[in-house]
PDB file of C-alpha atoms in Angstrom:
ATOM      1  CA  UNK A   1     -23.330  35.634  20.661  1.00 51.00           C
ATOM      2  CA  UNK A   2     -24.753  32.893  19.117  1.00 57.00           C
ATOM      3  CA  UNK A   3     -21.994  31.958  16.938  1.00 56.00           C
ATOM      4  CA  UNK A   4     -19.776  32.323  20.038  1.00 53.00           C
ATOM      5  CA  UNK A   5     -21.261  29.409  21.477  1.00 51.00           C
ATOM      6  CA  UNK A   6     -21.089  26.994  18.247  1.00 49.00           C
ATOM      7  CA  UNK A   7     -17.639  27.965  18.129  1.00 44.00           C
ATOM      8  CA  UNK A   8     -17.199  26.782  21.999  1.00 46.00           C
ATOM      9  CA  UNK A   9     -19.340  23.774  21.599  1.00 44.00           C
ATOM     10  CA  UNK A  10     -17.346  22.806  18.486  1.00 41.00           C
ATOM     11  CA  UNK A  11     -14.070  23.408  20.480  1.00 40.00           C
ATOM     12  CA  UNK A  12     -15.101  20.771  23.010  1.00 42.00           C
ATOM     13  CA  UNK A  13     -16.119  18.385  20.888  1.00 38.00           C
ATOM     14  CA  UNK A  14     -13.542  18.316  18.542  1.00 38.00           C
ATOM     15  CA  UNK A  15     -11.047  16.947  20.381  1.00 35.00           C
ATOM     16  CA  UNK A  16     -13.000  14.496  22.069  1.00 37.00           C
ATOM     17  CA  UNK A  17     -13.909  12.799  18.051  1.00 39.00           C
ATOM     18  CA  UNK A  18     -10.286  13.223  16.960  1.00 35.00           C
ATOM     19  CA  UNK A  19      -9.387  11.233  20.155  1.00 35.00           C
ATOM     20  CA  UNK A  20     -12.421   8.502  19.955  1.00 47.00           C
ATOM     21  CA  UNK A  21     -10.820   8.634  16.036  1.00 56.00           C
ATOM     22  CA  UNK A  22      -6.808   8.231  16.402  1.00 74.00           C
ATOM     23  CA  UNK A  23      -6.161   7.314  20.253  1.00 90.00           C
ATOM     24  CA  UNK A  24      -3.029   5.495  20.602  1.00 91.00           C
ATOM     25  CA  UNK A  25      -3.200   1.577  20.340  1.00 93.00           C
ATOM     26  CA  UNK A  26      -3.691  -0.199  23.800  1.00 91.00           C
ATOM     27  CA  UNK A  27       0.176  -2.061  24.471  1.00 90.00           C
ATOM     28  CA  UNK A  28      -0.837  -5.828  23.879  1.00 91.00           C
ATOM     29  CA  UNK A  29       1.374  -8.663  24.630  1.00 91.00           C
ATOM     30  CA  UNK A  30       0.067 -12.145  23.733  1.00 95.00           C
ATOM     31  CA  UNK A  31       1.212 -15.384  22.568  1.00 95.00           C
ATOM     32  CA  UNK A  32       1.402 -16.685  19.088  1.00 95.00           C
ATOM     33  CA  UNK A  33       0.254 -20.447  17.854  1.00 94.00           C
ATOM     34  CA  UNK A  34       4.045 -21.490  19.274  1.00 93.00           C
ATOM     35  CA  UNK A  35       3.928 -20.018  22.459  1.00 94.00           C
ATOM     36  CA  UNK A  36       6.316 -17.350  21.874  1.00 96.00           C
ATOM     37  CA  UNK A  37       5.992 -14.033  23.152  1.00 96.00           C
ATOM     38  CA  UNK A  38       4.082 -11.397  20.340  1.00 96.00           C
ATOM     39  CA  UNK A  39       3.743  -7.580  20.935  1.00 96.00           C
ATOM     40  CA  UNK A  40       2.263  -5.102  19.345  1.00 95.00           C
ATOM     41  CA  UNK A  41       5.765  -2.907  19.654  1.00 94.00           C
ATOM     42  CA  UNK A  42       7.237  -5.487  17.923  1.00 94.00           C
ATOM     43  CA  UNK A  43       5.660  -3.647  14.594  1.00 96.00           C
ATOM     44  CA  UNK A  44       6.636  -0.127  15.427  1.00 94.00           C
ATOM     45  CA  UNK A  45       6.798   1.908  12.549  1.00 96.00           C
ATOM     46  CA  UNK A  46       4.549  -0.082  10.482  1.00 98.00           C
ATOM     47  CA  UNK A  47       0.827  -0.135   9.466  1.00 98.00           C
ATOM     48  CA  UNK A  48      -0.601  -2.715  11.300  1.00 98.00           C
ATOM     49  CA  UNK A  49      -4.035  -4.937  10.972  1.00 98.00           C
ATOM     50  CA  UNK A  50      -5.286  -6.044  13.678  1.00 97.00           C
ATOM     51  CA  UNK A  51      -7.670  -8.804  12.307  1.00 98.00           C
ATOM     52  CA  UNK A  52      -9.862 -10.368  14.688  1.00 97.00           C
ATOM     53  CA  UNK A  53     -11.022 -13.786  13.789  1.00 96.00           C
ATOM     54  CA  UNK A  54     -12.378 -17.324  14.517  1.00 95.00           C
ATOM     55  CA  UNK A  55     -12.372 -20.838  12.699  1.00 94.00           C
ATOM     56  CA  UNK A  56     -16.025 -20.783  13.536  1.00 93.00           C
ATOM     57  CA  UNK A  57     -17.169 -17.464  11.486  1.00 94.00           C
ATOM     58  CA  UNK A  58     -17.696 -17.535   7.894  1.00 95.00           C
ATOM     59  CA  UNK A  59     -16.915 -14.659   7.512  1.00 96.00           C
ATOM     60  CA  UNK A  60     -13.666 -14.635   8.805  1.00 96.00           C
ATOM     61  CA  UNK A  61     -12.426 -17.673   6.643  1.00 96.00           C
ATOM     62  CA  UNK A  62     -13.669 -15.923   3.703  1.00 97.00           C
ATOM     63  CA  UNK A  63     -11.868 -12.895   3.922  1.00 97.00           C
ATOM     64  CA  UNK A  64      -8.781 -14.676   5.317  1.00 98.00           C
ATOM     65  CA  UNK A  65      -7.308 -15.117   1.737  1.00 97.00           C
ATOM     66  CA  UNK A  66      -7.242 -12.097   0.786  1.00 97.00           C
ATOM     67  CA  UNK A  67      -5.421 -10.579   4.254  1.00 98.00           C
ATOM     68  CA  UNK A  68      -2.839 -13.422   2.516  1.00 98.00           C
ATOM     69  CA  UNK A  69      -2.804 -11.737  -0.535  1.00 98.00           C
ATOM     70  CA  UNK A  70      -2.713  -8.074   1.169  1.00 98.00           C
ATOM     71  CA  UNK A  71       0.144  -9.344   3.079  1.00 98.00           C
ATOM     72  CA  UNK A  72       2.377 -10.718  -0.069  1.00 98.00           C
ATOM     73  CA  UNK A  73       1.589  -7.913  -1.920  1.00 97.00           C
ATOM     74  CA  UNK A  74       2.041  -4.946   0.481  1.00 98.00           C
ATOM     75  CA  UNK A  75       4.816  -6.211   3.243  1.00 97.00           C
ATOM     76  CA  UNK A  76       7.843  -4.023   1.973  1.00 97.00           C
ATOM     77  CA  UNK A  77       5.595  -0.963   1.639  1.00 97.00           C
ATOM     78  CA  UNK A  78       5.311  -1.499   5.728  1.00 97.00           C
ATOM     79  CA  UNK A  79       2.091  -3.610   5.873  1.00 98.00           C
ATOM     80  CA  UNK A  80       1.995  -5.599   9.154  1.00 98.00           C
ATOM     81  CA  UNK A  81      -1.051  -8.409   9.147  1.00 98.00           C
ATOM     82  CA  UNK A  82      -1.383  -9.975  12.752  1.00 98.00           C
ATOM     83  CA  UNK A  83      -4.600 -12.114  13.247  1.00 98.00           C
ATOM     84  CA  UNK A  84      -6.004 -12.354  16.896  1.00 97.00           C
ATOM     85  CA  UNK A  85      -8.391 -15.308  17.503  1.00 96.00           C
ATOM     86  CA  UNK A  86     -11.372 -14.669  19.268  1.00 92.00           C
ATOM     87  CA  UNK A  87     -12.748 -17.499  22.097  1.00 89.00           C
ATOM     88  CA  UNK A  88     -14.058 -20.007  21.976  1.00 82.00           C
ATOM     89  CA  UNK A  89     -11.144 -21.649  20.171  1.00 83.00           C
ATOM     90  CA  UNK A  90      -9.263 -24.922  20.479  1.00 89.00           C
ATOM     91  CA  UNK A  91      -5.529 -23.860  19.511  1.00 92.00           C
ATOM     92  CA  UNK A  92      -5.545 -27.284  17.703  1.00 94.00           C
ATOM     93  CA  UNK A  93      -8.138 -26.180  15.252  1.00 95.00           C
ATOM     94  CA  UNK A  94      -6.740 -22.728  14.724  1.00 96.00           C
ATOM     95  CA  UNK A  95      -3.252 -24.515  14.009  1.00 96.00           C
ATOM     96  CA  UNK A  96      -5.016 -26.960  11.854  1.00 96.00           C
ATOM     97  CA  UNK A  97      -6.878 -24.296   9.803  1.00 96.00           C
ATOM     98  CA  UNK A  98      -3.844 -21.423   9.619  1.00 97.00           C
ATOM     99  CA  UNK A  99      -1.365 -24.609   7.978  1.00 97.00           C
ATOM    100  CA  UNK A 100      -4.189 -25.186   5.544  1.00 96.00           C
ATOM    101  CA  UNK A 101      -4.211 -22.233   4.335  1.00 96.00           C
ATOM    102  CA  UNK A 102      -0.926 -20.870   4.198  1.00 97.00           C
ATOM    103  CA  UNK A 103      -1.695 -18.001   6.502  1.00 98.00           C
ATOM    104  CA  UNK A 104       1.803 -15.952   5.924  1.00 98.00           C
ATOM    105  CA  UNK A 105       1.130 -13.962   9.315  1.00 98.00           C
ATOM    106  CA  UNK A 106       1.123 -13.898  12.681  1.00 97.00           C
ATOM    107  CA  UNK A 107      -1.677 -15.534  14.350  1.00 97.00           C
ATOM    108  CA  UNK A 108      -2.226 -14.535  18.625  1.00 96.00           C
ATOM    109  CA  UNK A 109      -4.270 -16.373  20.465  1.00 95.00           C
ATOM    110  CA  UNK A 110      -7.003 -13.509  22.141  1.00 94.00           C
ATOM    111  CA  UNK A 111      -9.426 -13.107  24.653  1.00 92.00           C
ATOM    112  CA  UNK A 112     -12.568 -11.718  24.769  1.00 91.00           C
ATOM    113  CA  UNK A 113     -10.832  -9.062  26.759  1.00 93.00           C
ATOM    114  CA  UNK A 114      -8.160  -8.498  23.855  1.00 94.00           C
ATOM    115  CA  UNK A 115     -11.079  -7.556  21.881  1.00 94.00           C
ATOM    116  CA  UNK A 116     -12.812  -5.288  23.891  1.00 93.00           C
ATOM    117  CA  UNK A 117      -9.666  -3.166  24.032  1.00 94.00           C
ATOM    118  CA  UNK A 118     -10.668  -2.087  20.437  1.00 94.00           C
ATOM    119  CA  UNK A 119     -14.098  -2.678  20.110  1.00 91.00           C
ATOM    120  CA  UNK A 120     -16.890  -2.612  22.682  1.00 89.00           C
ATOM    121  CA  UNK A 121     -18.622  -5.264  20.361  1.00 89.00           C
ATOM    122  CA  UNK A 122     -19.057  -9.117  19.574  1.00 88.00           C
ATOM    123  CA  UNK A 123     -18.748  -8.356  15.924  1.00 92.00           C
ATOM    124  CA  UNK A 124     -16.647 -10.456  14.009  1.00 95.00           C
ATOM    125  CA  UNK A 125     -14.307 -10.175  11.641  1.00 96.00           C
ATOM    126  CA  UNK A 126     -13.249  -6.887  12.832  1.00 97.00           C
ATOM    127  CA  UNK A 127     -10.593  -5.075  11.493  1.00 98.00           C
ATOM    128  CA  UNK A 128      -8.329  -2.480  13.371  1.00 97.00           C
ATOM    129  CA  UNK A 129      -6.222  -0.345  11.584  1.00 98.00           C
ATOM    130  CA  UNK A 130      -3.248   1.383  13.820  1.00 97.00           C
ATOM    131  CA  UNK A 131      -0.968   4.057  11.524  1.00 97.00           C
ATOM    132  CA  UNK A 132       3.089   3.940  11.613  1.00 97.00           C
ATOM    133  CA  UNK A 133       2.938   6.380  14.868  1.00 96.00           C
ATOM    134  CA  UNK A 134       1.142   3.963  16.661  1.00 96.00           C
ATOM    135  CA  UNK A 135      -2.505   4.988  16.615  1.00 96.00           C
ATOM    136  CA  UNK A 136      -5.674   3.075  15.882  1.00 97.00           C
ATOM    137  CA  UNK A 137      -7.006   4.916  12.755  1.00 97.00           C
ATOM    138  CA  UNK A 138      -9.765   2.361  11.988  1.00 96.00           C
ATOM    139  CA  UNK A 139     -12.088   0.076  13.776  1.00 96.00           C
ATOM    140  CA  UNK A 140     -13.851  -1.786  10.688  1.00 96.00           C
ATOM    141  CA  UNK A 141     -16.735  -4.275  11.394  1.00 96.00           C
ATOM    142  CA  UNK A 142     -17.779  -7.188   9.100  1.00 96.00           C
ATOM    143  CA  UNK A 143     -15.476  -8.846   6.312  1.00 97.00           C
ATOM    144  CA  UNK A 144     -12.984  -6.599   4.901  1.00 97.00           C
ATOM    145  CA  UNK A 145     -14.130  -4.989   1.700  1.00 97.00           C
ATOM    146  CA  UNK A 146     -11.683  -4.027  -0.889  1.00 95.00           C
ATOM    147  CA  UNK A 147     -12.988  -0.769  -1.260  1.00 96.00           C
ATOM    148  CA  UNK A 148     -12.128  -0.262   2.499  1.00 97.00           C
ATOM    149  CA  UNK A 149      -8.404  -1.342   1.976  1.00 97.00           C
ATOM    150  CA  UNK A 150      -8.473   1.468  -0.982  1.00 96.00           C
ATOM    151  CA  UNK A 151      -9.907   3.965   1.137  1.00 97.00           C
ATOM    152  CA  UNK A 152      -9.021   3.182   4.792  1.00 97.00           C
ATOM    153  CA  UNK A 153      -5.412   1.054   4.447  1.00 98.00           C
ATOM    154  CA  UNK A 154      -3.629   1.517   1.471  1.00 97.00           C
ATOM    155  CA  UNK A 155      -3.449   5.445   1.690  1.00 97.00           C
ATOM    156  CA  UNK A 156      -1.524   5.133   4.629  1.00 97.00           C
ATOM    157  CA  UNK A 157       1.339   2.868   3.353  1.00 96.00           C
ATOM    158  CA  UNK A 158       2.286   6.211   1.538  1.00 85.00           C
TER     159      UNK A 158
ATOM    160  CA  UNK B   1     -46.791  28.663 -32.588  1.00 54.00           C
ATOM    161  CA  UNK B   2     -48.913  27.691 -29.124  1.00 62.00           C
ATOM    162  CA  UNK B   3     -49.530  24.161 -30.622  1.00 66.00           C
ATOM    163  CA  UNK B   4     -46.162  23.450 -31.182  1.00 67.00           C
ATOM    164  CA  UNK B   5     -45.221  24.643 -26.974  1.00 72.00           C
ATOM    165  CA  UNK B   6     -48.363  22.282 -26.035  1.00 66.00           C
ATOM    166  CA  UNK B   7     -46.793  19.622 -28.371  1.00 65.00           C
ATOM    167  CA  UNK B   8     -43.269  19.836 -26.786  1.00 68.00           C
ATOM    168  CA  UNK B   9     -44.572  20.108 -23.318  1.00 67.00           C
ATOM    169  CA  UNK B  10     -47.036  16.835 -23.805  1.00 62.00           C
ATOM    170  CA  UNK B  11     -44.305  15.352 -25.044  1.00 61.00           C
ATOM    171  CA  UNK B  12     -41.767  16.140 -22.004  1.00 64.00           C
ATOM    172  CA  UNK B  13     -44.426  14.845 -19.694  1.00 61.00           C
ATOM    173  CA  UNK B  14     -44.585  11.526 -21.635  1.00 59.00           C
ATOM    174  CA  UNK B  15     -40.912  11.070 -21.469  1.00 60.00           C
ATOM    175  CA  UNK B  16     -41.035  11.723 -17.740  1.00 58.00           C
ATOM    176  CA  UNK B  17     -43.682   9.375 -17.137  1.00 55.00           C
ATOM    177  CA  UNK B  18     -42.244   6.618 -18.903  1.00 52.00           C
ATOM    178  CA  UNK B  19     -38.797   7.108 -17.231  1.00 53.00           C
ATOM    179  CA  UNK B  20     -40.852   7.179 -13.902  1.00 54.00           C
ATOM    180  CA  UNK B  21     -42.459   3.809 -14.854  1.00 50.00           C
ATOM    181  CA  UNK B  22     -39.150   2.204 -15.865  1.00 51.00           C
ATOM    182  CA  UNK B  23     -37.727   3.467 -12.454  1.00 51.00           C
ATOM    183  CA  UNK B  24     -40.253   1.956 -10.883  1.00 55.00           C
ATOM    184  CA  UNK B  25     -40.084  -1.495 -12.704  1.00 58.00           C
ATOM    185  CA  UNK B  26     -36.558  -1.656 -12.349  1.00 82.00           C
ATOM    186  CA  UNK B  27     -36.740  -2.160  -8.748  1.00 93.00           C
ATOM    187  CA  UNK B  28     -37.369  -5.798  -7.244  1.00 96.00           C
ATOM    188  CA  UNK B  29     -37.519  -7.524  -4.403  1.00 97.00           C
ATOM    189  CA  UNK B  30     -35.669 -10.771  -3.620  1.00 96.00           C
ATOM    190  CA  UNK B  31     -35.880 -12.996  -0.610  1.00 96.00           C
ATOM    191  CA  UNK B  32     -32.973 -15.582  -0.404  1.00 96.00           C
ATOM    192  CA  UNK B  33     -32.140 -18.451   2.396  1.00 96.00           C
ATOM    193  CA  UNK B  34     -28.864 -18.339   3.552  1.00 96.00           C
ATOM    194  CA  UNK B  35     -27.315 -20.986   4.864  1.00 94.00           C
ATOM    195  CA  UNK B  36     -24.844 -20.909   8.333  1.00 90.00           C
ATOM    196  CA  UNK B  37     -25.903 -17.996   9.773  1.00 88.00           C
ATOM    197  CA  UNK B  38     -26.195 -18.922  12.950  1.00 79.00           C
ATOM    198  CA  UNK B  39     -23.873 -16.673  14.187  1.00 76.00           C
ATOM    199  CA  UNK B  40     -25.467 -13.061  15.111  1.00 76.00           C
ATOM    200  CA  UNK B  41     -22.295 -11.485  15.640  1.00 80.00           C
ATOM    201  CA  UNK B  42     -20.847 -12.711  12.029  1.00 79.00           C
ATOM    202  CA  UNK B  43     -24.157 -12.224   9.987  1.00 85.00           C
ATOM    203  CA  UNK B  44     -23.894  -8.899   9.413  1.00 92.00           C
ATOM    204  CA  UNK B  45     -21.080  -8.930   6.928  1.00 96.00           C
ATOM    205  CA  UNK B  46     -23.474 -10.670   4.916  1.00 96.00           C
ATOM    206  CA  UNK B  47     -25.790  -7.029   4.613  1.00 96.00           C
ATOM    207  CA  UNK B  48     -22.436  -5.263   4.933  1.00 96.00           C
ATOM    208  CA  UNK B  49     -21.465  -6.844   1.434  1.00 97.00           C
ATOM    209  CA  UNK B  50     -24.848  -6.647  -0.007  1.00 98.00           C
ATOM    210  CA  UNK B  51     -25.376  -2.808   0.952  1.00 97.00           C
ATOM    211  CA  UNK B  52     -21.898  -2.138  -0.979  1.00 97.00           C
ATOM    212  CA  UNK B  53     -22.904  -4.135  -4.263  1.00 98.00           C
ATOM    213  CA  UNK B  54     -24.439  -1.619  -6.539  1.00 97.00           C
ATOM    214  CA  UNK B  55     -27.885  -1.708  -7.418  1.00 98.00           C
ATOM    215  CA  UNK B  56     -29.218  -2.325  -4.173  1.00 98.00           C
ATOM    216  CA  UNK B  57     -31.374  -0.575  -2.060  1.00 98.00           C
ATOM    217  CA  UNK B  58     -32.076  -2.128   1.019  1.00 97.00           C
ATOM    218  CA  UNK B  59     -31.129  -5.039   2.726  1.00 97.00           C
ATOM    219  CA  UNK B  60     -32.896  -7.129   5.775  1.00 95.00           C
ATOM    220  CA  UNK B  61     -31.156  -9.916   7.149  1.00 93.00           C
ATOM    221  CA  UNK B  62     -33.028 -12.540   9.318  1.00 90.00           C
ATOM    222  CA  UNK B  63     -31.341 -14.737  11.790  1.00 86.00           C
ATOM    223  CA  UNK B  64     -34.355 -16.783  12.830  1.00 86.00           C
ATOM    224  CA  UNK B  65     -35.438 -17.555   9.545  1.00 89.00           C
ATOM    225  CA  UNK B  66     -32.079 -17.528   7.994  1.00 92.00           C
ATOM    226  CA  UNK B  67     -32.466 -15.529   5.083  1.00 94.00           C
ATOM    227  CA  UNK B  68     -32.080 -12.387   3.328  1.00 96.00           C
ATOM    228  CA  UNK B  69     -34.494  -9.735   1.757  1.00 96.00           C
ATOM    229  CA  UNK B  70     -33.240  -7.918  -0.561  1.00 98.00           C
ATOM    230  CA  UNK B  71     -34.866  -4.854  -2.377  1.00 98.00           C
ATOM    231  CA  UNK B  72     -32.719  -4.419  -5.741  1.00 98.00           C
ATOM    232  CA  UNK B  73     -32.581  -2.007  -9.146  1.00 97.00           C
ATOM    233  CA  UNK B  74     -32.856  -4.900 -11.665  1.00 95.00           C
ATOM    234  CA  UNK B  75     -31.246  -2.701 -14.035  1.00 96.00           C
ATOM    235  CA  UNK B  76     -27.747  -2.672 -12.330  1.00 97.00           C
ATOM    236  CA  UNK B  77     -27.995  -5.904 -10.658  1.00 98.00           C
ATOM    237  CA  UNK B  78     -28.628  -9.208 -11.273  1.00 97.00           C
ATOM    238  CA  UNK B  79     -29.927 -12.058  -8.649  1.00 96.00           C
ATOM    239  CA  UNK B  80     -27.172 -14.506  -9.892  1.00 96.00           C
ATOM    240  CA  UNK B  81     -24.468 -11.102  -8.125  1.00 97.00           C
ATOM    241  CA  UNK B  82     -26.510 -10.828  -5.188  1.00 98.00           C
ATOM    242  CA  UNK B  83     -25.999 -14.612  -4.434  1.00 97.00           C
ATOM    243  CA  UNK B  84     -22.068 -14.645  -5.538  1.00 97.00           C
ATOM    244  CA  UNK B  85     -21.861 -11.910  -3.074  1.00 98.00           C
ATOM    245  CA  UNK B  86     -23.859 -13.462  -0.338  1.00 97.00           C
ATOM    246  CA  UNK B  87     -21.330 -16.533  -1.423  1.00 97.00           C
ATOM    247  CA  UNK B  88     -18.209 -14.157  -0.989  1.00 97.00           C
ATOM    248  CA  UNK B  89     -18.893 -13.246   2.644  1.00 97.00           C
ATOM    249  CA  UNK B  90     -18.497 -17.681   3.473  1.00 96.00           C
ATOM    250  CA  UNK B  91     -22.180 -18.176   3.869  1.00 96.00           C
ATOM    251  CA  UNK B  92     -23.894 -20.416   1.358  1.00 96.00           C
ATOM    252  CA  UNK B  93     -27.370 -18.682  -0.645  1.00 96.00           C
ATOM    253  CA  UNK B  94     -29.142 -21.762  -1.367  1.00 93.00           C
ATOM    254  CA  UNK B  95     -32.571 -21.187  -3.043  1.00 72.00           C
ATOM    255  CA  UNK B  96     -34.780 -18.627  -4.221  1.00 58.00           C
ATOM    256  CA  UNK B  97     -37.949 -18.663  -2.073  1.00 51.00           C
ATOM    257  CA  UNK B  98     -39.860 -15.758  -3.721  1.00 52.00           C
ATOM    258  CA  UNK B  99     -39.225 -12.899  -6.264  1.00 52.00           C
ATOM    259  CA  UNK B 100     -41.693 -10.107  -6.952  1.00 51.00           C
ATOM    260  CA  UNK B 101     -41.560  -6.612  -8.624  1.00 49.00           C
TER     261      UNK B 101
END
């Protein structure tokens, strides 16, 4: 009897983790530093990283070379980068600081609402991983470590 | 015969306490100031990087005062890291403003 009920209790749950886990990524349409229209269907098929960011978090700038890097080095294996900028944000700035540093991604200009699509947080940089079938695989708060690209990115540009 | 078992075990319990000593020694306590964090909401990579360097044990990272204790295994760490990795996350560790064991 009791092992019934584990078994029923672990039936419901389970599928409300896998969900909380590998739900499908919310459809966002923003614009990019030029005005032009960027979606997230644009990247179908690919691994994108959502990286949420601002000119004003250390943080963010820090670990902003090496999404460069992870870019270069992992495009034709189907890496997508796409930076989101978090308010409060002058577009000026965020042009100013992306030219600098040779971002070679797409940077969207983001709302607090944008955020909270992915993250019920103010944490920043976060990090959202979304798989080639369009689901978000990984929400990952704070700069970017390299073990988490080993362990949470890389394995699924396989 | 039984002098030789009360010799080995004497010395088993010798070895044990001076690996429990060393332990013990090897683990220090750091406080550094960290400059720019004035940011709540960005601070935290700076114990999220810390609690992923090896060697250290615990990690308490204070807003108000702007700085950053850090309990470390001396052993497998060095202060000079924990500041290049405090460094790493864009915030600045500017001084040492205590260090005991």
């Amino acid at each position: 009897m009791r092992r019934a009920i584990i078994f029923a209790v672990l039936m419901a749950v389970t599928p409300i983790i896998a969900v909380g886990q590998t739900s499908h990524a919310p459809a966002l349409a923003l614009k990019d530093l030029r005005g032009r229209a960027l979606r997230l269907s644009d990247y179908k098929g690919k691994v994108v990283v959502l990286n949420f960011w601002a000119t004003w978090c250390p943080p963010c700038r820090a670990e902003m070379p090496d999404l460069i890097k992870m870019q270069r080095e992992y495009r034709s294996r189907g890496l997508q980068v796409v930076g989101i900028t978090y308010p409060p944000e002058e577009i000026a700035e965020v042009r100013r600081f992306v030219r600098k540093l040779g971002v070679n991604y797409p940077i969207a200009l983001g709302t607090r609402e944008t955020k909270s699509l992915f993250d019920d947080t103010e944490t920043l940089p976060l990090t959202v991983v979304i798989d080639r079938e369009g689901k978000v695989r990984e929400r990952i708060e704070g700069i970017l470590l390299p073990q988490e690209f080993e362990q949470k990115i890389r394995p699924l540009l396989k | 015969m039984r002098k030789s078992r009360v010799a080995t075990l004497l010395g088993i319990v010798l070895m044990l306490a001076l690996g429990a000593s060393s332990v013990l020694a090897a683990s220090k306590s750091v406080t550094i100031r960290v400059e720019g964090m004035k940011c709540n909401h960005c601070s935290s990579s700076v114990a999220k990087a810390l609690k992923a360097t090896a060697g250290v044990e615990k990690v308490e990272i204070s807003h108000e005062k702007g700085e950053a204790v850090i309990q470390y295994d001396d052993q497998k760490v060095t202060e000079a890291k924990l500041r290049e990795v405090i460094n790493g996350t864009g915030f600045k560790a500017v001084e040492e403003k205590s260090a005991t064991n």
